[in-house]
Amino acid sequence: MQVEAHLQKIIEKDGKVHLTLIDPASQAPERAAEIALAAVEGGTDAIMIGGSTGASGSILDETVIKIKENVNVPTILFPGNSAGLSKYADAVFFMSLLNSRDIGYIITNQVLGAPLVYRSQIEPISMAYLIVEPGGTVGWVGDAKLIPRKKPEIAAGYALAGKYLGMHYTYLEAGSGTDEPVNSEMIGAVKQVLGENKLIVGGGIRDAKTAKLCVSAGADMIVTGTVVEEVKDVAAKVAEIVSAIKS
Ligand code: 1GP
């Protein structure tokens, strides 16, 4: 499956893409597969699999395998470091945390992980990963020099740098579970400089209204993770968000 081309086709058809993030460290593989299936019933376009802590090894492999047994949408790894790779996934967001102070998250983990991607059939999708205040766990783990919420021009500068370095996607991340998603001003400023390059926004998006605000400001893809772990009716919650962003 050519995942990047597949997502591009969805954008051409529906305008926007919805991605569901599942952290293998948060539940057993069987439950992860149930959540993925419900998210697909709700209309999600692909399943991202990863996390900042503990999303590696056999729990990661088993989670990817179980999800792939249950759904027919792409599985995309969202690795916290080089240990977040699994040969069973369709693709990987091959990303550099451009605003990290730690060279490990900018390039060293990528060097360690690249040979596995090369040997496997996982499709790398190049991505500039930018962490915005408050940043949450990933901001701390990734030693990010957090982009201030009120400085959209700094985010735009990073996004342009990523684009000029050849990265196809830019991800504006506010931190999983945050109460302060990336604001419209920053999303708009980044999308303006990105042009046709794709913008993903995630962190703290829990409802249709917030998701709609993000896509109206310029996000091409919305990620929701925490909310699908919290709600009882995953399909209904995802359907609410999907219908808001694709309408
Ligand atoms: C985290 O942006 C993603 O990396 C998703 O955030 O868990 O808050 O949906 P949530």
mmCIF file of N, CA and C in Angstrom, residues 32 34 78 90 132 161 164-165 171 187 197 227 243:
data_model
loop_
_atom_site.group_PDB
_atom_site.id
_atom_site.type_symbol
_atom_site.label_atom_id
_atom_site.label_comp_id
_atom_site.label_asym_id
_atom_site.label_seq_id
_atom_site.Cartn_x
_atom_site.Cartn_y
_atom_site.Cartn_z
ATOM 1 N N ALA A 32 -6.578 -2.483 21.761
ATOM 2 C CA ALA A 32 -6.133 -1.526 20.740
ATOM 3 C C ALA A 32 -6.832 -1.820 19.409
ATOM 4 N N GLU A 34 -9.718 -3.325 19.026
ATOM 5 C CA GLU A 34 -11.149 -2.947 19.141
ATOM 6 C C GLU A 34 -11.319 -1.445 18.921
ATOM 7 N N PHE A 78 4.274 6.033 14.641
ATOM 8 C CA PHE A 78 4.527 7.393 15.132
ATOM 9 C C PHE A 78 5.547 7.226 16.264
ATOM 10 N N ASP A 90 2.472 -0.466 7.906
ATOM 11 C CA ASP A 90 2.519 -0.089 6.488
ATOM 12 C C ASP A 90 3.493 1.059 6.240
ATOM 13 N N VAL A 132 4.767 22.557 20.360
ATOM 14 C CA VAL A 132 4.301 23.881 20.765
ATOM 15 C C VAL A 132 3.926 23.813 22.248
ATOM 16 N N ALA A 161 11.692 25.847 7.256
ATOM 17 C CA ALA A 161 12.983 25.154 7.274
ATOM 18 C C ALA A 161 12.783 23.679 6.943
ATOM 19 N N TYR A 164 12.026 23.345 3.217
ATOM 20 C CA TYR A 164 13.220 23.546 2.392
ATOM 21 C C TYR A 164 14.208 22.378 2.531
ATOM 22 N N LEU A 165 14.130 21.668 3.670
ATOM 23 C CA LEU A 165 14.968 20.477 3.842
ATOM 24 C C LEU A 165 14.359 19.251 3.152
ATOM 25 N N TYR A 171 4.108 18.570 11.329
ATOM 26 C CA TYR A 171 3.173 18.200 12.411
ATOM 27 C C TYR A 171 3.310 19.227 13.533
ATOM 28 N N ILE A 187 -1.753 27.839 13.306
ATOM 29 C CA ILE A 187 -2.064 26.896 12.208
ATOM 30 C C ILE A 187 -2.113 27.662 10.881
ATOM 31 N N ASN A 197 2.346 21.622 0.780
ATOM 32 C CA ASN A 197 2.841 20.634 1.750
ATOM 33 C C ASN A 197 1.803 20.429 2.851
ATOM 34 N N VAL A 227 -8.791 11.119 23.357
ATOM 35 C CA VAL A 227 -10.253 11.044 23.443
ATOM 36 C C VAL A 227 -10.773 9.644 23.114
ATOM 37 N N SER A 243 -17.120 14.002 10.723
ATOM 38 C CA SER A 243 -18.138 14.730 9.946
ATOM 39 C C SER A 243 -17.907 16.235 10.046
#
